[in-house]
């Protein structure tokens, strides 16, 4: 019987670009003081980048990105195994904030607005082989698509073909979004097959 795959923690993976600088940034001192590590992976050979919101508390405490039901759904959408998803040589996991931002009145707080503009360009510059960037959720889409984004997340995801081949916008894979998926059957019928095909191409 095959052994279960155990996702590596951030401290078990090769050090991504600017790791020490992120930890030393005064803006992140509060997190470092708690013993928290920045949750992101990146490698010069990666061809796929996944940009989400920010780590949840489970991911932050376990030091494993997408270490929850949302991650399981996302990997199912992509059609890839955990071993590929967590291989930074192939896939970079680059959220809009590398630390759990805390709890708000209705769920987690949003990622800090100045975090991605500060760190993403420097890290992405170190990854010349990227062919596809997945933009999961409104924060990633507003930041990277700007005025080309549609009036809301649903319409932006529906217009996914307009943003290729560089970008592909997605709804968050949280199980809590089941009502959205039920109300928008075109996502499973059109977006997921196109997503799997594109991902297979860039990881080939």
PDB file of C-alpha atoms in Angstrom:
ATOM      1  CA  UNK A   1       0.000   0.000   0.000  1.00  0.00           C
ATOM      2  CA  UNK A   2       1.407   3.392  -1.025  1.00  0.00           C
ATOM      3  CA  UNK A   3       2.236   5.755   1.809  1.00  0.00           C
ATOM      4  CA  UNK A   4       0.271   8.974   2.135  1.00  0.00           C
ATOM      5  CA  UNK A   5       1.943  12.115   0.854  1.00  0.00           C
ATOM      6  CA  UNK A   6       2.953  14.456   3.665  1.00  0.00           C
ATOM      7  CA  UNK A   7       3.185  18.078   2.458  1.00  0.00           C
ATOM      8  CA  UNK A   8       6.519  19.705   3.324  1.00  0.00           C
ATOM      9  CA  UNK A   9       6.539  22.674   5.674  1.00  0.00           C
ATOM     10  CA  UNK A  10       8.092  25.935   4.521  1.00  0.00           C
ATOM     11  CA  UNK A  11      11.173  25.224   6.607  1.00  0.00           C
ATOM     12  CA  UNK A  12      11.679  21.877   4.847  1.00  0.00           C
ATOM     13  CA  UNK A  13      11.641  23.398   1.357  1.00  0.00           C
ATOM     14  CA  UNK A  14      14.462  25.192  -0.467  1.00  0.00           C
ATOM     15  CA  UNK A  15      14.695  28.792   0.687  1.00  0.00           C
ATOM     16  CA  UNK A  16      12.655  30.966  -1.699  1.00  0.00           C
ATOM     17  CA  UNK A  17      13.916  34.331  -2.968  1.00  0.00           C
ATOM     18  CA  UNK A  18      13.980  37.173  -0.397  1.00  0.00           C
ATOM     19  CA  UNK A  19      13.086  34.861   2.509  1.00  0.00           C
ATOM     20  CA  UNK A  20      15.438  36.558   4.967  1.00  0.00           C
ATOM     21  CA  UNK A  21      14.426  40.025   3.806  1.00  0.00           C
ATOM     22  CA  UNK A  22      10.720  39.274   4.268  1.00  0.00           C
ATOM     23  CA  UNK A  23      11.321  38.029   7.811  1.00  0.00           C
ATOM     24  CA  UNK A  24      13.525  41.012   8.659  1.00  0.00           C
ATOM     25  CA  UNK A  25      11.070  43.601   7.339  1.00  0.00           C
ATOM     26  CA  UNK A  26       9.899  45.777  10.285  1.00  0.00           C
ATOM     27  CA  UNK A  27       6.340  45.367   9.013  1.00  0.00           C
ATOM     28  CA  UNK A  28       6.569  41.646   9.808  1.00  0.00           C
ATOM     29  CA  UNK A  29       8.255  41.828  13.206  1.00  0.00           C
ATOM     30  CA  UNK A  30       5.024  40.999  15.041  1.00  0.00           C
ATOM     31  CA  UNK A  31       4.720  37.724  13.140  1.00  0.00           C
ATOM     32  CA  UNK A  32       8.366  36.738  13.521  1.00  0.00           C
ATOM     33  CA  UNK A  33       8.057  37.398  17.260  1.00  0.00           C
ATOM     34  CA  UNK A  34       5.274  34.800  17.387  1.00  0.00           C
ATOM     35  CA  UNK A  35       7.528  32.264  15.701  1.00  0.00           C
ATOM     36  CA  UNK A  36       5.576  32.441  12.452  1.00  0.00           C
ATOM     37  CA  UNK A  37       7.330  31.883   9.138  1.00  0.00           C
ATOM     38  CA  UNK A  38       6.266  33.579   5.889  1.00  0.00           C
ATOM     39  CA  UNK A  39       4.125  31.134   3.921  1.00  0.00           C
ATOM     40  CA  UNK A  40       5.180  31.171   0.274  1.00  0.00           C
ATOM     41  CA  UNK A  41       7.220  29.114  -2.182  1.00  0.00           C
ATOM     42  CA  UNK A  42       9.080  30.157  -5.310  1.00  0.00           C
ATOM     43  CA  UNK A  43      11.825  28.833  -7.571  1.00  0.00           C
ATOM     44  CA  UNK A  44      13.511  30.071 -10.768  1.00  0.00           C
ATOM     45  CA  UNK A  45      12.243  26.966 -12.603  1.00  0.00           C
ATOM     46  CA  UNK A  46       8.541  27.307 -11.681  1.00  0.00           C
ATOM     47  CA  UNK A  47       6.154  27.571 -14.625  1.00  0.00           C
ATOM     48  CA  UNK A  48       2.898  27.971 -12.665  1.00  0.00           C
ATOM     49  CA  UNK A  49       2.192  30.631 -10.037  1.00  0.00           C
ATOM     50  CA  UNK A  50      -0.825  30.452  -7.734  1.00  0.00           C
ATOM     51  CA  UNK A  51      -1.753  33.756  -6.110  1.00  0.00           C
ATOM     52  CA  UNK A  52      -4.364  33.525  -3.393  1.00  0.00           C
ATOM     53  CA  UNK A  53      -5.465  35.788  -0.564  1.00  0.00           C
ATOM     54  CA  UNK A  54      -3.372  35.063   2.556  1.00  0.00           C
ATOM     55  CA  UNK A  55      -2.660  31.982   4.654  1.00  0.00           C
ATOM     56  CA  UNK A  56      -5.422  30.882   6.995  1.00  0.00           C
ATOM     57  CA  UNK A  57      -4.591  30.159  10.603  1.00  0.00           C
ATOM     58  CA  UNK A  58      -4.329  26.402   9.908  1.00  0.00           C
ATOM     59  CA  UNK A  59      -1.796  27.000   7.148  1.00  0.00           C
ATOM     60  CA  UNK A  60       0.135  29.469   9.282  1.00  0.00           C
ATOM     61  CA  UNK A  61       0.373  27.150  12.277  1.00  0.00           C
ATOM     62  CA  UNK A  62       1.236  24.059  10.205  1.00  0.00           C
ATOM     63  CA  UNK A  63       3.571  26.044   7.906  1.00  0.00           C
ATOM     64  CA  UNK A  64       1.932  24.359   4.915  1.00  0.00           C
ATOM     65  CA  UNK A  65       0.165  26.500   2.313  1.00  0.00           C
ATOM     66  CA  UNK A  66      -3.352  25.478   1.278  1.00  0.00           C
ATOM     67  CA  UNK A  67      -3.359  22.910   4.074  1.00  0.00           C
ATOM     68  CA  UNK A  68      -7.127  22.665   4.351  1.00  0.00           C
ATOM     69  CA  UNK A  69     -10.298  21.698   2.497  1.00  0.00           C
ATOM     70  CA  UNK A  70      -9.852  24.660   0.143  1.00  0.00           C
ATOM     71  CA  UNK A  71      -6.460  23.321  -0.899  1.00  0.00           C
ATOM     72  CA  UNK A  72      -7.919  19.892  -1.552  1.00  0.00           C
ATOM     73  CA  UNK A  73     -10.595  21.422  -3.774  1.00  0.00           C
ATOM     74  CA  UNK A  74      -8.023  23.546  -5.585  1.00  0.00           C
ATOM     75  CA  UNK A  75      -5.814  20.568  -6.390  1.00  0.00           C
ATOM     76  CA  UNK A  76      -8.880  18.747  -7.692  1.00  0.00           C
ATOM     77  CA  UNK A  77      -9.697  21.695  -9.958  1.00  0.00           C
ATOM     78  CA  UNK A  78      -6.115  21.777 -11.237  1.00  0.00           C
ATOM     79  CA  UNK A  79      -5.994  18.034 -11.784  1.00  0.00           C
ATOM     80  CA  UNK A  80      -2.594  17.649 -10.114  1.00  0.00           C
ATOM     81  CA  UNK A  81      -1.266  15.588  -7.213  1.00  0.00           C
ATOM     82  CA  UNK A  82      -0.042  17.032  -3.929  1.00  0.00           C
ATOM     83  CA  UNK A  83       3.526  16.077  -4.830  1.00  0.00           C
ATOM     84  CA  UNK A  84       3.369  18.400  -7.837  1.00  0.00           C
ATOM     85  CA  UNK A  85       1.424  21.146  -6.083  1.00  0.00           C
ATOM     86  CA  UNK A  86       4.015  21.332  -3.304  1.00  0.00           C
ATOM     87  CA  UNK A  87       7.045  21.116  -5.583  1.00  0.00           C
ATOM     88  CA  UNK A  88       8.400  24.690  -5.817  1.00  0.00           C
ATOM     89  CA  UNK A  89      10.484  23.714  -8.844  1.00  0.00           C
ATOM     90  CA  UNK A  90       7.166  23.462 -10.719  1.00  0.00           C
ATOM     91  CA  UNK A  91       4.579  25.482  -8.788  1.00  0.00           C
ATOM     92  CA  UNK A  92       5.065  28.757  -6.885  1.00  0.00           C
ATOM     93  CA  UNK A  93       2.566  29.543  -4.124  1.00  0.00           C
ATOM     94  CA  UNK A  94       2.563  33.301  -3.750  1.00  0.00           C
ATOM     95  CA  UNK A  95      -0.345  34.709  -1.705  1.00  0.00           C
ATOM     96  CA  UNK A  96      -1.156  38.406  -1.507  1.00  0.00           C
ATOM     97  CA  UNK A  97       0.222  38.346   2.040  1.00  0.00           C
ATOM     98  CA  UNK A  98       2.623  35.742   3.395  1.00  0.00           C
ATOM     99  CA  UNK A  99       1.199  35.808   6.938  1.00  0.00           C
ATOM    100  CA  UNK A 100      -2.183  35.084   8.503  1.00  0.00           C
ATOM    101  CA  UNK A 101      -3.681  38.592   8.857  1.00  0.00           C
ATOM    102  CA  UNK A 102      -5.940  37.783  11.807  1.00  0.00           C
ATOM    103  CA  UNK A 103      -9.652  37.364  12.315  1.00  0.00           C
ATOM    104  CA  UNK A 104     -12.125  40.045  11.334  1.00  0.00           C
ATOM    105  CA  UNK A 105     -15.823  40.513  12.018  1.00  0.00           C
ATOM    106  CA  UNK A 106     -16.790  38.096   9.256  1.00  0.00           C
ATOM    107  CA  UNK A 107     -13.926  35.730   8.567  1.00  0.00           C
ATOM    108  CA  UNK A 108     -10.234  36.421   8.114  1.00  0.00           C
ATOM    109  CA  UNK A 109      -8.995  39.956   7.636  1.00  0.00           C
ATOM    110  CA  UNK A 110      -7.921  40.906   4.093  1.00  0.00           C
ATOM    111  CA  UNK A 111      -4.255  40.780   3.117  1.00  0.00           C
ATOM    112  CA  UNK A 112      -2.307  43.953   3.829  1.00  0.00           C
ATOM    113  CA  UNK A 113      -2.610  46.314   0.866  1.00  0.00           C
ATOM    114  CA  UNK A 114       1.073  47.197   0.658  1.00  0.00           C
ATOM    115  CA  UNK A 115       2.445  43.667   0.982  1.00  0.00           C
ATOM    116  CA  UNK A 116       2.076  42.306  -2.560  1.00  0.00           C
ATOM    117  CA  UNK A 117       3.260  45.557  -4.225  1.00  0.00           C
ATOM    118  CA  UNK A 118       6.383  45.408  -2.055  1.00  0.00           C
ATOM    119  CA  UNK A 119       7.383  41.770  -2.509  1.00  0.00           C
ATOM    120  CA  UNK A 120       5.697  40.214  -5.540  1.00  0.00           C
ATOM    121  CA  UNK A 121       7.634  42.107  -8.248  1.00  0.00           C
ATOM    122  CA  UNK A 122      10.984  41.195  -6.696  1.00  0.00           C
ATOM    123  CA  UNK A 123      10.103  37.523  -6.367  1.00  0.00           C
ATOM    124  CA  UNK A 124       8.471  37.212  -9.792  1.00  0.00           C
ATOM    125  CA  UNK A 125      11.543  38.758 -11.366  1.00  0.00           C
ATOM    126  CA  UNK A 126      13.455  35.699 -10.151  1.00  0.00           C
ATOM    127  CA  UNK A 127      11.074  33.353 -12.026  1.00  0.00           C
ATOM    128  CA  UNK A 128      11.626  33.844 -15.767  1.00  0.00           C
ATOM    129  CA  UNK A 129       9.896  30.585 -16.771  1.00  0.00           C
ATOM    130  CA  UNK A 130       6.393  31.387 -15.510  1.00  0.00           C
ATOM    131  CA  UNK A 131       3.775  30.677 -18.177  1.00  0.00           C
ATOM    132  CA  UNK A 132       0.545  30.903 -16.190  1.00  0.00           C
ATOM    133  CA  UNK A 133      -0.557  32.806 -13.090  1.00  0.00           C
ATOM    134  CA  UNK A 134      -3.776  31.803 -11.344  1.00  0.00           C
ATOM    135  CA  UNK A 135      -5.550  34.681  -9.607  1.00  0.00           C
ATOM    136  CA  UNK A 136      -7.732  33.291  -6.842  1.00  0.00           C
ATOM    137  CA  UNK A 137     -10.246  35.693  -5.346  1.00  0.00           C
ATOM    138  CA  UNK A 138     -10.952  39.395  -5.623  1.00  0.00           C
ATOM    139  CA  UNK A 139      -7.773  40.715  -4.019  1.00  0.00           C
ATOM    140  CA  UNK A 140      -5.446  38.977  -6.465  1.00  0.00           C
ATOM    141  CA  UNK A 141      -7.682  39.838  -9.408  1.00  0.00           C
ATOM    142  CA  UNK A 142      -7.990  43.534  -8.563  1.00  0.00           C
ATOM    143  CA  UNK A 143      -4.238  43.821  -8.048  1.00  0.00           C
ATOM    144  CA  UNK A 144      -3.141  42.052 -11.234  1.00  0.00           C
ATOM    145  CA  UNK A 145      -5.994  42.767 -13.634  1.00  0.00           C
ATOM    146  CA  UNK A 146      -6.704  46.341 -12.581  1.00  0.00           C
ATOM    147  CA  UNK A 147      -9.192  48.091 -14.830  1.00  0.00           C
ATOM    148  CA  UNK A 148      -9.445  45.064 -17.107  1.00  0.00           C
ATOM    149  CA  UNK A 149     -11.301  43.172 -14.357  1.00  0.00           C
ATOM    150  CA  UNK A 150     -15.060  42.966 -14.789  1.00  0.00           C
ATOM    151  CA  UNK A 151     -17.663  44.574 -12.514  1.00  0.00           C
ATOM    152  CA  UNK A 152     -17.483  41.723 -10.006  1.00  0.00           C
ATOM    153  CA  UNK A 153     -15.660  38.474  -9.319  1.00  0.00           C
ATOM    154  CA  UNK A 154     -18.278  36.304 -11.006  1.00  0.00           C
ATOM    155  CA  UNK A 155     -18.050  38.201 -14.263  1.00  0.00           C
ATOM    156  CA  UNK A 156     -14.258  38.302 -14.117  1.00  0.00           C
ATOM    157  CA  UNK A 157     -14.089  34.520 -13.735  1.00  0.00           C
ATOM    158  CA  UNK A 158     -16.691  34.068 -16.480  1.00  0.00           C
ATOM    159  CA  UNK A 159     -14.459  36.106 -18.811  1.00  0.00           C
ATOM    160  CA  UNK A 160     -11.407  33.963 -18.014  1.00  0.00           C
ATOM    161  CA  UNK A 161     -10.528  33.477 -21.676  1.00  0.00           C
ATOM    162  CA  UNK A 162      -9.942  37.230 -22.046  1.00  0.00           C
ATOM    163  CA  UNK A 163      -6.974  37.130 -19.661  1.00  0.00           C
ATOM    164  CA  UNK A 164      -5.001  34.278 -21.181  1.00  0.00           C
ATOM    165  CA  UNK A 165      -2.519  32.972 -21.740  1.00  0.00           C
ATOM    166  CA  UNK A 166      -0.779  34.860 -18.904  1.00  0.00           C
ATOM    167  CA  UNK A 167      -3.545  34.953 -16.275  1.00  0.00           C
ATOM    168  CA  UNK A 168      -6.562  32.881 -15.280  1.00  0.00           C
ATOM    169  CA  UNK A 169      -8.976  34.235 -12.633  1.00  0.00           C
ATOM    170  CA  UNK A 170     -10.696  31.774 -10.293  1.00  0.00           C
ATOM    171  CA  UNK A 171     -13.197  31.864  -7.468  1.00  0.00           C
ATOM    172  CA  UNK A 172     -11.867  30.775  -4.079  1.00  0.00           C
ATOM    173  CA  UNK A 173     -12.074  26.968  -3.731  1.00  0.00           C
ATOM    174  CA  UNK A 174     -13.508  27.135  -0.212  1.00  0.00           C
ATOM    175  CA  UNK A 175     -16.231  24.552   0.460  1.00  0.00           C
ATOM    176  CA  UNK A 176     -18.276  27.524   1.698  1.00  0.00           C
ATOM    177  CA  UNK A 177     -18.591  28.628  -1.936  1.00  0.00           C
ATOM    178  CA  UNK A 178     -20.796  25.661  -2.847  1.00  0.00           C
ATOM    179  CA  UNK A 179     -23.819  27.938  -3.286  1.00  0.00           C
ATOM    180  CA  UNK A 180     -21.885  30.083  -5.753  1.00  0.00           C
ATOM    181  CA  UNK A 181     -20.839  27.030  -7.737  1.00  0.00           C
ATOM    182  CA  UNK A 182     -24.386  25.690  -7.750  1.00  0.00           C
ATOM    183  CA  UNK A 183     -25.664  29.043  -9.025  1.00  0.00           C
ATOM    184  CA  UNK A 184     -22.942  29.175 -11.694  1.00  0.00           C
ATOM    185  CA  UNK A 185     -22.772  25.719 -13.335  1.00  0.00           C
ATOM    186  CA  UNK A 186     -20.715  27.153 -16.210  1.00  0.00           C
ATOM    187  CA  UNK A 187     -17.716  27.206 -13.850  1.00  0.00           C
ATOM    188  CA  UNK A 188     -17.534  23.434 -13.633  1.00  0.00           C
ATOM    189  CA  UNK A 189     -18.601  22.954 -17.245  1.00  0.00           C
ATOM    190  CA  UNK A 190     -16.272  25.479 -18.893  1.00  0.00           C
ATOM    191  CA  UNK A 191     -13.663  26.892 -16.545  1.00  0.00           C
ATOM    192  CA  UNK A 192     -12.383  23.754 -14.814  1.00  0.00           C
ATOM    193  CA  UNK A 193     -11.772  21.782 -18.048  1.00  0.00           C
ATOM    194  CA  UNK A 194      -9.941  24.782 -19.551  1.00  0.00           C
ATOM    195  CA  UNK A 195      -7.977  25.192 -16.316  1.00  0.00           C
ATOM    196  CA  UNK A 196      -6.854  21.560 -16.260  1.00  0.00           C
ATOM    197  CA  UNK A 197      -5.810  21.679 -19.889  1.00  0.00           C
ATOM    198  CA  UNK A 198      -3.774  24.855 -19.423  1.00  0.00           C
ATOM    199  CA  UNK A 199      -2.137  23.611 -16.217  1.00  0.00           C
ATOM    200  CA  UNK A 200      -1.176  20.360 -17.912  1.00  0.00           C
ATOM    201  CA  UNK A 201       0.439  22.352 -20.714  1.00  0.00           C
ATOM    202  CA  UNK A 202       2.572  24.562 -18.497  1.00  0.00           C
ATOM    203  CA  UNK A 203       3.663  21.688 -16.272  1.00  0.00           C
ATOM    204  CA  UNK A 204       4.480  19.332 -19.144  1.00  0.00           C
TER     205      UNK A 204
END
